[in-house]
Amino acid sequence: MPVEVTWWGHATCTVADSGVRVLTDPLFARRLAHLRRRRGALPPADAWRTDVALVSHLHADHLHVPSLARLAPGTRLVVPRGAPRSVPGLRRLAHLQLTEVAPGDETRVGGLVIRAVPAQHDGRRLPVGPHRSPALGYVIEGEARTYFAGDTGLFDTMAKEVGPVDVALLPVGGWGPYLGEGHLDAGRAAEALARLAPHSAVPVHYGTYWPIGMDAVRPHEFHAPGDDFVRLAAQRAPQVAVHALRHGESVRLEVAR
């Protein structure tokens, strides 16, 4: 049975599996603070249609309250445990069904089981804030097992914590000229792919937002991570089919169990 993945830009994807639509880290803004969307049109209205939205961590480019506010009444919203204490705007989203999770917790939505898994990333609401909420990834299990990594670095127990997966949505870049700790660049994402050994992978979290006024600063870091990941994945994990999508593009992946 197929699972369909649509990449809307940055870390925002729709995963359609078992008749359920899952939206990851919804961010549909032209501008966010010092960032502006430099590639890909804003997604169409259909992109907002989802049964459940997953938030990986509290950074504003992943937990974007104005985007979440546009979700339809009754949509399930899954966030890291403790998020409403750090982000008061979440408490005003009374039209959504809010579920707080920590690593190991499972949430059932229709025919899916969504399991929260650890990530190696700063989970605070920046630029300030205490460490109240863990950064998470999610494994979406229905007809396929799809891993959405959120933002993460490599860590020794990644394959064990995530478990067997069919599809991996992996961050391969960022929004600035340098990536700090707790991130995957194209090379580290290829190493993660080798450890996880899924059937298919889609690179995300690159080539969408860039700081205003920094267009000429290390432009390679904005444009190239997707192509670099495809090339390096072919070397490190040649058995994995990698699909580098354009903004708004979808891929249907047949999964044999």
C-alpha positions as protocol buffer text, in pm:
chain_id: "A"
residue {
  index: 1
  type: MET
  ca { x: 0 y: 0 z: 0 }
}
residue {
  index: 2
  type: PRO
  ca { x: 130 y: 349 z: -78 }
}
residue {
  index: 3
  type: VAL
  ca { x: 213 y: 635 z: 155 }
}
residue {
  index: 4
  type: GLU
  ca { x: 217 y: 981 z: 0 }
}
residue {
  index: 5
  type: VAL
  ca { x: 457 y: 1253 z: 112 }
}
residue {
  index: 6
  type: THR
  ca { x: 425 y: 1618 z: 7 }
}
residue {
  index: 7
  type: TRP
  ca { x: 698 y: 1868 z: 91 }
}
residue {
  index: 8
  type: TRP
  ca { x: 569 y: 2224 z: 139 }
}
residue {
  index: 9
  type: GLY
  ca { x: 908 y: 2370 z: 234 }
}
residue {
  index: 10
  type: HIS
  ca { x: 1135 y: 2388 z: 539 }
}
residue {
  index: 11
  type: ALA
  ca { x: 1023 y: 2108 z: 777 }
}
residue {
  index: 12
  type: THR
  ca { x: 659 y: 2118 z: 670 }
}
residue {
  index: 13
  type: CYS
  ca { x: 530 y: 1799 z: 505 }
}
residue {
  index: 14
  type: THR
  ca { x: 200 y: 1620 z: 464 }
}
residue {
  index: 15
  type: VAL
  ca { x: 215 y: 1244 z: 515 }
}
residue {
  index: 16
  type: ALA
  ca { x: -97 y: 1063 z: 393 }
}
residue {
  index: 17
  type: ASP
  ca { x: -128 y: 708 z: 521 }
}
residue {
  index: 18
  type: SER
  ca { x: -425 y: 481 z: 596 }
}
residue {
  index: 19
  type: GLY
  ca { x: -672 y: 756 z: 508 }
}
residue {
  index: 20
  type: VAL
  ca { x: -518 y: 995 z: 764 }
}
residue {
  index: 21
  type: ARG
  ca { x: -335 y: 1319 z: 681 }
}
residue {
  index: 22
  type: VAL
  ca { x: -45 y: 1420 z: 907 }
}
residue {
  index: 23
  type: LEU
  ca { x: 109 y: 1768 z: 887 }
}
residue {
  index: 24
  type: THR
  ca { x: 459 y: 1822 z: 1027 }
}
residue {
  index: 25
  type: ASP
  ca { x: 585 y: 2149 z: 1182 }
}
residue {
  index: 26
  type: PRO
  ca { x: 339 y: 2374 z: 994 }
}
residue {
  index: 27
  type: LEU
  ca { x: 504 y: 2696 z: 873 }
}
residue {
  index: 28
  type: PHE
  ca { x: 322 y: 2880 z: 596 }
}
residue {
  index: 29
  type: ALA
  ca { x: 455 y: 3235 z: 640 }
}
residue {
  index: 30
  type: ARG
  ca { x: 620 y: 3462 z: 386 }
}
residue {
  index: 31
  type: ARG
  ca { x: 830 y: 3610 z: 662 }
}
residue {
  index: 32
  type: LEU
  ca { x: 924 y: 3502 z: 1014 }
}
residue {
  index: 33
  type: ALA
  ca { x: 1125 y: 3754 z: 1215 }
}
residue {
  index: 34
  type: HIS
  ca { x: 1450 y: 3798 z: 1017 }
}
residue {
  index: 35
  type: LEU
  ca { x: 1372 y: 3513 z: 775 }
}
residue {
  index: 36
  type: ARG
  ca { x: 1191 y: 3540 z: 444 }
}
residue {
  index: 37
  type: ARG
  ca { x: 1070 y: 3269 z: 213 }
}
residue {
  index: 38
  type: ARG
  ca { x: 1304 y: 3274 z: -86 }
}
residue {
  index: 39
  type: ARG
  ca { x: 1193 y: 2964 z: -272 }
}
residue {
  index: 40
  type: GLY
  ca { x: 856 y: 2802 z: -328 }
}
residue {
  index: 41
  type: ALA
  ca { x: 520 y: 2974 z: -338 }
}
residue {
  index: 42
  type: LEU
  ca { x: 309 y: 2972 z: -26 }
}
residue {
  index: 43
  type: PRO
  ca { x: 118 y: 2643 z: -18 }
}
residue {
  index: 44
  type: PRO
  ca { x: -244 y: 2633 z: -139 }
}
residue {
  index: 45
  type: ALA
  ca { x: -542 y: 2615 z: 92 }
}
residue {
  index: 46
  type: ASP
  ca { x: -548 y: 2234 z: 66 }
}
residue {
  index: 47
  type: ALA
  ca { x: -217 y: 2221 z: 254 }
}
residue {
  index: 48
  type: TRP
  ca { x: -398 y: 2326 z: 572 }
}
residue {
  index: 49
  type: ARG
  ca { x: -628 y: 2023 z: 556 }
}
residue {
  index: 50
  type: THR
  ca { x: -502 y: 1768 z: 804 }
}
residue {
  index: 51
  type: ASP
  ca { x: -623 y: 1531 z: 1073 }
}
residue {
  index: 52
  type: VAL
  ca { x: -325 y: 1577 z: 1302 }
}
residue {
  index: 53
  type: ALA
  ca { x: -36 y: 1822 z: 1318 }
}
residue {
  index: 54
  type: LEU
  ca { x: 297 y: 1731 z: 1478 }
}
residue {
  index: 55
  type: VAL
  ca { x: 534 y: 1984 z: 1635 }
}
residue {
  index: 56
  type: SER
  ca { x: 888 y: 1864 z: 1688 }
}
residue {
  index: 57
  type: HIS
  ca { x: 1022 y: 2141 z: 1915 }
}
residue {
  index: 58
  type: LEU
  ca { x: 958 y: 2494 z: 2032 }
}
residue {
  index: 59
  type: HIS
  ca { x: 1171 y: 2702 z: 1794 }
}
residue {
  index: 60
  type: ALA
  ca { x: 952 y: 2954 z: 1613 }
}
residue {
  index: 61
  type: ASP
  ca { x: 1026 y: 2810 z: 1268 }
}
residue {
  index: 62
  type: HIS
  ca { x: 884 y: 2477 z: 1385 }
}
residue {
  index: 63
  type: LEU
  ca { x: 620 y: 2585 z: 1637 }
}
residue {
  index: 64
  type: HIS
  ca { x: 463 y: 2880 z: 1453 }
}
residue {
  index: 65
  type: VAL
  ca { x: 150 y: 2983 z: 1640 }
}
residue {
  index: 66
  type: PRO
  ca { x: -11 y: 3186 z: 1354 }
}
residue {
  index: 67
  type: SER
  ca { x: 17 y: 2884 z: 1124 }
}
residue {
  index: 68
  type: LEU
  ca { x: -128 y: 2652 z: 1387 }
}
residue {
  index: 69
  type: ALA
  ca { x: -413 y: 2896 z: 1447 }
}
residue {
  index: 70
  type: ARG
  ca { x: -531 y: 2842 z: 1087 }
}
residue {
  index: 71
  type: LEU
  ca { x: -586 y: 2468 z: 1132 }
}
residue {
  index: 72
  type: ALA
  ca { x: -947 y: 2355 z: 1124 }
}
residue {
  index: 73
  type: PRO
  ca { x: -1142 y: 2318 z: 1449 }
}
residue {
  index: 74
  type: GLY
  ca { x: -1103 y: 1975 z: 1599 }
}
residue {
  index: 75
  type: THR
  ca { x: -759 y: 1907 z: 1448 }
}
residue {
  index: 76
  type: ARG
  ca { x: -536 y: 1707 z: 1680 }
}
residue {
  index: 77
  type: LEU
  ca { x: -215 y: 1896 z: 1767 }
}
residue {
  index: 78
  type: VAL
  ca { x: 72 y: 1693 z: 1915 }
}
residue {
  index: 79
  type: VAL
  ca { x: 345 y: 1896 z: 2089 }
}
residue {
  index: 80
  type: PRO
  ca { x: 640 y: 1824 z: 2321 }
}
residue {
  index: 81
  type: ARG
  ca { x: 539 y: 1788 z: 2683 }
}
residue {
  index: 82
  type: GLY
  ca { x: 545 y: 2122 z: 2863 }
}
residue {
  index: 83
  type: ALA
  ca { x: 514 y: 2330 z: 2546 }
}
residue {
  index: 84
  type: PRO
  ca { x: 208 y: 2533 z: 2662 }
}
residue {
  index: 85
  type: ARG
  ca { x: 405 y: 2658 z: 2963 }
}
residue {
  index: 86
  type: SER
  ca { x: 678 y: 2799 z: 2739 }
}
residue {
  index: 87
  type: VAL
  ca { x: 456 y: 2919 z: 2453 }
}
residue {
  index: 88
  type: PRO
  ca { x: 147 y: 3090 z: 2596 }
}
residue {
  index: 89
  type: GLY
  ca { x: 1 y: 3131 z: 2247 }
}
residue {
  index: 90
  type: LEU
  ca { x: -64 y: 2757 z: 2240 }
}
residue {
  index: 91
  type: ARG
  ca { x: -314 y: 2795 z: 2522 }
}
residue {
  index: 92
  type: ARG
  ca { x: -522 y: 3028 z: 2307 }
}
residue {
  index: 93
  type: LEU
  ca { x: -571 y: 2762 z: 2037 }
}
residue {
  index: 94
  type: ALA
  ca { x: -885 y: 2631 z: 2203 }
}
residue {
  index: 95
  type: HIS
  ca { x: -1024 y: 2506 z: 1871 }
}
residue {
  index: 96
  type: LEU
  ca { x: -753 y: 2237 z: 1852 }
}
residue {
  index: 97
  type: GLN
  ca { x: -723 y: 1910 z: 2045 }
}
residue {
  index: 98
  type: LEU
  ca { x: -388 y: 1952 z: 2219 }
}
residue {
  index: 99
  type: THR
  ca { x: -185 y: 1645 z: 2317 }
}
residue {
  index: 100
  type: GLU
  ca { x: 150 y: 1675 z: 2498 }
}
residue {
  index: 101
  type: VAL
  ca { x: 401 y: 1391 z: 2454 }
}
residue {
  index: 102
  type: ALA
  ca { x: 748 y: 1284 z: 2561 }
}
residue {
  index: 103
  type: PRO
  ca { x: 978 y: 1022 z: 2405 }
}
residue {
  index: 104
  type: GLY
  ca { x: 807 y: 682 z: 2401 }
}
residue {
  index: 105
  type: ASP
  ca { x: 452 y: 817 z: 2415 }
}
residue {
  index: 106
  type: GLU
  ca { x: 208 y: 695 z: 2151 }
}
residue {
  index: 107
  type: THR
  ca { x: -91 y: 879 z: 2005 }
}
residue {
  index: 108
  type: ARG
  ca { x: -359 y: 705 z: 1799 }
}
residue {
  index: 109
  type: VAL
  ca { x: -529 y: 894 z: 1517 }
}
residue {
  index: 110
  type: GLY
  ca { x: -759 y: 686 z: 1299 }
}
residue {
  index: 111
  type: GLY
  ca { x: -558 y: 390 z: 1170 }
}
residue {
  index: 112
  type: LEU
  ca { x: -224 y: 545 z: 1269 }
}
residue {
  index: 113
  type: VAL
  ca { x: -5 y: 515 z: 1576 }
}
residue {
  index: 114
  type: ILE
  ca { x: 228 y: 813 z: 1619 }
}
residue {
  index: 115
  type: ARG
  ca { x: 524 y: 749 z: 1849 }
}
residue {
  index: 116
  type: ALA
  ca { x: 740 y: 1029 z: 1987 }
}
residue {
  index: 117
  type: VAL
  ca { x: 1115 y: 957 z: 1972 }
}
residue {
  index: 118
  type: PRO
  ca { x: 1416 y: 1153 z: 2104 }
}
residue {
  index: 119
  type: ALA
  ca { x: 1604 y: 1415 z: 1906 }
}
residue {
  index: 120
  type: GLN
  ca { x: 1938 y: 1578 z: 1977 }
}
residue {
  index: 121
  type: HIS
  ca { x: 1850 y: 1946 z: 1958 }
}
residue {
  index: 122
  type: ASP
  ca { x: 1796 y: 2250 z: 2179 }
}
residue {
  index: 123
  type: GLY
  ca { x: 1431 y: 2229 z: 2272 }
}
residue {
  index: 124
  type: ARG
  ca { x: 1391 y: 2573 z: 2432 }
}
residue {
  index: 125
  type: ARG
  ca { x: 1173 y: 2853 z: 2300 }
}
residue {
  index: 126
  type: LEU
  ca { x: 1454 y: 3079 z: 2179 }
}
residue {
  index: 127
  type: PRO
  ca { x: 1611 y: 3331 z: 2209 }
}
residue {
  index: 128
  type: VAL
  ca { x: 1551 y: 3278 z: 2580 }
}
residue {
  index: 129
  type: GLY
  ca { x: 1374 y: 3025 z: 2793 }
}
residue {
  index: 130
  type: PRO
  ca { x: 1436 y: 2733 z: 3026 }
}
residue {
  index: 131
  type: HIS
  ca { x: 1470 y: 2373 z: 2912 }
}
residue {
  index: 132
  type: ARG
  ca { x: 1111 y: 2269 z: 2976 }
}
residue {
  index: 133
  type: SER
  ca { x: 1030 y: 2062 z: 2669 }
}
residue {
  index: 134
  type: PRO
  ca { x: 1224 y: 1793 z: 2483 }
}
residue {
  index: 135
  type: ALA
  ca { x: 1297 y: 1818 z: 2113 }
}
residue {
  index: 136
  type: LEU
  ca { x: 1128 y: 1524 z: 1942 }
}
residue {
  index: 137
  type: GLY
  ca { x: 1103 y: 1325 z: 1626 }
}
residue {
  index: 138
  type: TYR
  ca { x: 803 y: 1111 z: 1538 }
}
residue {
  index: 139
  type: VAL
  ca { x: 744 y: 770 z: 1384 }
}
residue {
  index: 140
  type: ILE
  ca { x: 409 y: 757 z: 1202 }
}
residue {
  index: 141
  type: GLU
  ca { x: 297 y: 396 z: 1169 }
}
residue {
  index: 142
  type: GLY
  ca { x: 12 y: 284 z: 947 }
}
residue {
  index: 143
  type: GLU
  ca { x: 57 y: 106 z: 616 }
}
residue {
  index: 144
  type: ALA
  ca { x: 414 y: 240 z: 633 }
}
residue {
  index: 145
  type: ARG
  ca { x: 646 y: 347 z: 913 }
}
residue {
  index: 146
  type: THR
  ca { x: 750 y: 706 z: 840 }
}
residue {
  index: 147
  type: TYR
  ca { x: 1013 y: 883 z: 1051 }
}
residue {
  index: 148
  type: PHE
  ca { x: 993 y: 1261 z: 1075 }
}
residue {
  index: 149
  type: ALA
  ca { x: 1316 y: 1370 z: 1241 }
}
residue {
  index: 150
  type: GLY
  ca { x: 1224 y: 1732 z: 1315 }
}
residue {
  index: 151
  type: ASP
  ca { x: 1558 y: 1897 z: 1390 }
}
residue {
  index: 152
  type: THR
  ca { x: 1830 y: 1672 z: 1524 }
}
residue {
  index: 153
  type: GLY
  ca { x: 2195 y: 1591 z: 1524 }
}
residue {
  index: 154
  type: LEU
  ca { x: 2339 y: 1241 z: 1502 }
}
residue {
  index: 155
  type: PHE
  ca { x: 2335 y: 1047 z: 1826 }
}
residue {
  index: 156
  type: ASP
  ca { x: 2460 y: 700 z: 1912 }
}
residue {
  index: 157
  type: THR
  ca { x: 2120 y: 546 z: 1988 }
}
residue {
  index: 158
  type: MET
  ca { x: 1934 y: 697 z: 1692 }
}
residue {
  index: 159
  type: ALA
  ca { x: 1865 y: 369 z: 1510 }
}
residue {
  index: 160
  type: LYS
  ca { x: 1760 y: 196 z: 1832 }
}
residue {
  index: 161
  type: GLU
  ca { x: 1530 y: 479 z: 1943 }
}
residue {
  index: 162
  type: VAL
  ca { x: 1367 y: 521 z: 1602 }
}
residue {
  index: 163
  type: GLY
  ca { x: 1343 y: 151 z: 1520 }
}
residue {
  index: 164
  type: PRO
  ca { x: 1271 y: 0 z: 1177 }
}
residue {
  index: 165
  type: VAL
  ca { x: 1125 y: 252 z: 932 }
}
residue {
  index: 166
  type: ASP
  ca { x: 1019 y: 249 z: 569 }
}
residue {
  index: 167
  type: VAL
  ca { x: 1045 y: 621 z: 495 }
}
residue {
  index: 168
  type: ALA
  ca { x: 1270 y: 885 z: 653 }
}
residue {
  index: 169
  type: LEU
  ca { x: 1208 y: 1261 z: 632 }
}
residue {
  index: 170
  type: LEU
  ca { x: 1550 y: 1399 z: 724 }
}
residue {
  index: 171
  type: PRO
  ca { x: 1669 y: 1758 z: 770 }
}
residue {
  index: 172
  type: VAL
  ca { x: 1974 y: 1824 z: 551 }
}
residue {
  index: 173
  type: GLY
  ca { x: 2036 y: 2197 z: 599 }
}
residue {
  index: 174
  type: GLY
  ca { x: 1901 y: 2503 z: 774 }
}
residue {
  index: 175
  type: TRP
  ca { x: 1815 y: 2869 z: 727 }
}
residue {
  index: 176
  type: GLY
  ca { x: 2150 y: 3037 z: 793 }
}
residue {
  index: 177
  type: PRO
  ca { x: 2506 y: 3032 z: 666 }
}
residue {
  index: 178
  type: TYR
  ca { x: 2621 y: 2800 z: 945 }
}
residue {
  index: 179
  type: LEU
  ca { x: 2473 y: 2497 z: 1118 }
}
residue {
  index: 180
  type: GLY
  ca { x: 2541 y: 2462 z: 1488 }
}
residue {
  index: 181
  type: GLU
  ca { x: 2528 y: 2161 z: 1715 }
}
residue {
  index: 182
  type: GLY
  ca { x: 2215 y: 1950 z: 1704 }
}
residue {
  index: 183
  type: HIS
  ca { x: 2163 y: 1970 z: 1329 }
}
residue {
  index: 184
  type: LEU
  ca { x: 2214 y: 1742 z: 1031 }
}
residue {
  index: 185
  type: ASP
  ca { x: 2390 y: 1874 z: 725 }
}
residue {
  index: 186
  type: ALA
  ca { x: 2392 y: 1671 z: 403 }
}
residue {
  index: 187
  type: GLY
  ca { x: 2684 y: 1455 z: 515 }
}
residue {
  index: 188
  type: ARG
  ca { x: 2551 y: 1380 z: 862 }
}
residue {
  index: 189
  type: ALA
  ca { x: 2205 y: 1314 z: 716 }
}
residue {
  index: 190
  type: ALA
  ca { x: 2359 y: 1059 z: 480 }
}
residue {
  index: 191
  type: GLU
  ca { x: 2524 y: 892 z: 780 }
}
residue {
  index: 192
  type: ALA
  ca { x: 2186 y: 890 z: 960 }
}
residue {
  index: 193
  type: LEU
  ca { x: 2035 y: 727 z: 651 }
}
residue {
  index: 194
  type: ALA
  ca { x: 2299 y: 455 z: 659 }
}
residue {
  index: 195
  type: ARG
  ca { x: 2218 y: 384 z: 1024 }
}
residue {
  index: 196
  type: LEU
  ca { x: 1839 y: 388 z: 984 }
}
residue {
  index: 197
  type: ALA
  ca { x: 1832 y: 194 z: 653 }
}
residue {
  index: 198
  type: PRO
  ca { x: 1479 y: 285 z: 538 }
}
residue {
  index: 199
  type: HIS
  ca { x: 1347 y: 195 z: 195 }
}
residue {
  index: 200
  type: SER
  ca { x: 1300 y: 560 z: 93 }
}
residue {
  index: 201
  type: ALA
  ca { x: 1401 y: 907 z: 209 }
}
residue {
  index: 202
  type: VAL
  ca { x: 1298 y: 1268 z: 146 }
}
residue {
  index: 203
  type: PRO
  ca { x: 1535 y: 1556 z: 234 }
}
residue {
  index: 204
  type: VAL
  ca { x: 1371 y: 1851 z: 411 }
}
residue {
  index: 205
  type: HIS
  ca { x: 1466 y: 2164 z: 610 }
}
residue {
  index: 206
  type: TYR
  ca { x: 1665 y: 2346 z: 344 }
}
residue {
  index: 207
  type: GLY
  ca { x: 1623 y: 2585 z: 54 }
}
residue {
  index: 208
  type: THR
  ca { x: 1313 y: 2769 z: 176 }
}
residue {
  index: 209
  type: TYR
  ca { x: 1391 y: 3046 z: 428 }
}
residue {
  index: 210
  type: TRP
  ca { x: 1699 y: 3267 z: 446 }
}
residue {
  index: 211
  type: PRO
  ca { x: 1789 y: 3569 z: 661 }
}
residue {
  index: 212
  type: ILE
  ca { x: 1703 y: 3907 z: 513 }
}
residue {
  index: 213
  type: GLY
  ca { x: 2010 y: 4082 z: 380 }
}
residue {
  index: 214
  type: MET
  ca { x: 2224 y: 3768 z: 371 }
}
residue {
  index: 215
  type: ASP
  ca { x: 2150 y: 3652 z: 15 }
}
residue {
  index: 216
  type: ALA
  ca { x: 2516 y: 3671 z: -84 }
}
residue {
  index: 217
  type: VAL
  ca { x: 2657 y: 3507 z: 231 }
}
residue {
  index: 218
  type: ARG
  ca { x: 2752 y: 3146 z: 162 }
}
residue {
  index: 219
  type: PRO
  ca { x: 2463 y: 3092 z: -85 }
}
residue {
  index: 220
  type: HIS
  ca { x: 2581 y: 2733 z: -133 }
}
residue {
  index: 221
  type: GLU
  ca { x: 2441 y: 2658 z: 212 }
}
residue {
  index: 222
  type: PHE
  ca { x: 2094 y: 2760 z: 89 }
}
residue {
  index: 223
  type: HIS
  ca { x: 2084 y: 2607 z: -257 }
}
residue {
  index: 224
  type: ALA
  ca { x: 2293 y: 2290 z: -243 }
}
residue {
  index: 225
  type: PRO
  ca { x: 2203 y: 2070 z: 58 }
}
residue {
  index: 226
  type: GLY
  ca { x: 1936 y: 1867 z: -126 }
}
residue {
  index: 227
  type: ASP
  ca { x: 2162 y: 1779 z: -418 }
}
residue {
  index: 228
  type: ASP
  ca { x: 2454 y: 1716 z: -181 }
}
residue {
  index: 229
  type: PHE
  ca { x: 2239 y: 1478 z: 22 }
}
residue {
  index: 230
  type: VAL
  ca { x: 2133 y: 1285 z: -289 }
}
residue {
  index: 231
  type: ARG
  ca { x: 2497 y: 1245 z: -391 }
}
residue {
  index: 232
  type: LEU
  ca { x: 2625 y: 1148 z: -45 }
}
residue {
  index: 233
  type: ALA
  ca { x: 2332 y: 915 z: 25 }
}
residue {
  index: 234
  type: ALA
  ca { x: 2414 y: 726 z: -293 }
}
residue {
  index: 235
  type: GLN
  ca { x: 2761 y: 665 z: -150 }
}
residue {
  index: 236
  type: ARG
  ca { x: 2670 y: 588 z: 212 }
}
residue {
  index: 237
  type: ALA
  ca { x: 2329 y: 418 z: 170 }
}
residue {
  index: 238
  type: PRO
  ca { x: 2296 y: 309 z: -195 }
}
residue {
  index: 239
  type: GLN
  ca { x: 2006 y: 75 z: -114 }
}
residue {
  index: 240
  type: VAL
  ca { x: 1783 y: 370 z: -15 }
}
residue {
  index: 241
  type: ALA
  ca { x: 1571 y: 544 z: -279 }
}
residue {
  index: 242
  type: VAL
  ca { x: 1608 y: 921 z: -222 }
}
residue {
  index: 243
  type: HIS
  ca { x: 1340 y: 1158 z: -352 }
}
residue {
  index: 244
  type: ALA
  ca { x: 1446 y: 1525 z: -359 }
}
residue {
  index: 245
  type: LEU
  ca { x: 1113 y: 1703 z: -401 }
}
residue {
  index: 246
  type: ARG
  ca { x: 1043 y: 2052 z: -525 }
}
residue {
  index: 247
  type: HIS
  ca { x: 825 y: 2274 z: -308 }
}
residue {
  index: 248
  type: GLY
  ca { x: 468 y: 2148 z: -324 }
}
residue {
  index: 249
  type: GLU
  ca { x: 568 y: 1824 z: -498 }
}
residue {
  index: 250
  type: SER
  ca { x: 444 y: 1483 z: -382 }
}
residue {
  index: 251
  type: VAL
  ca { x: 575 y: 1129 z: -409 }
}
residue {
  index: 252
  type: ARG
  ca { x: 378 y: 807 z: -364 }
}
residue {
  index: 253
  type: LEU
  ca { x: 587 y: 533 z: -209 }
}
residue {
  index: 254
  type: GLU
  ca { x: 485 y: 170 z: -230 }
}
residue {
  index: 255
  type: VAL
  ca { x: 575 y: -11 z: 90 }
}
residue {
  index: 256
  type: ALA
  ca { x: 598 y: -390 z: 105 }
}
residue {
  index: 257
  type: ARG
  ca { x: 568 y: -540 z: 451 }
}
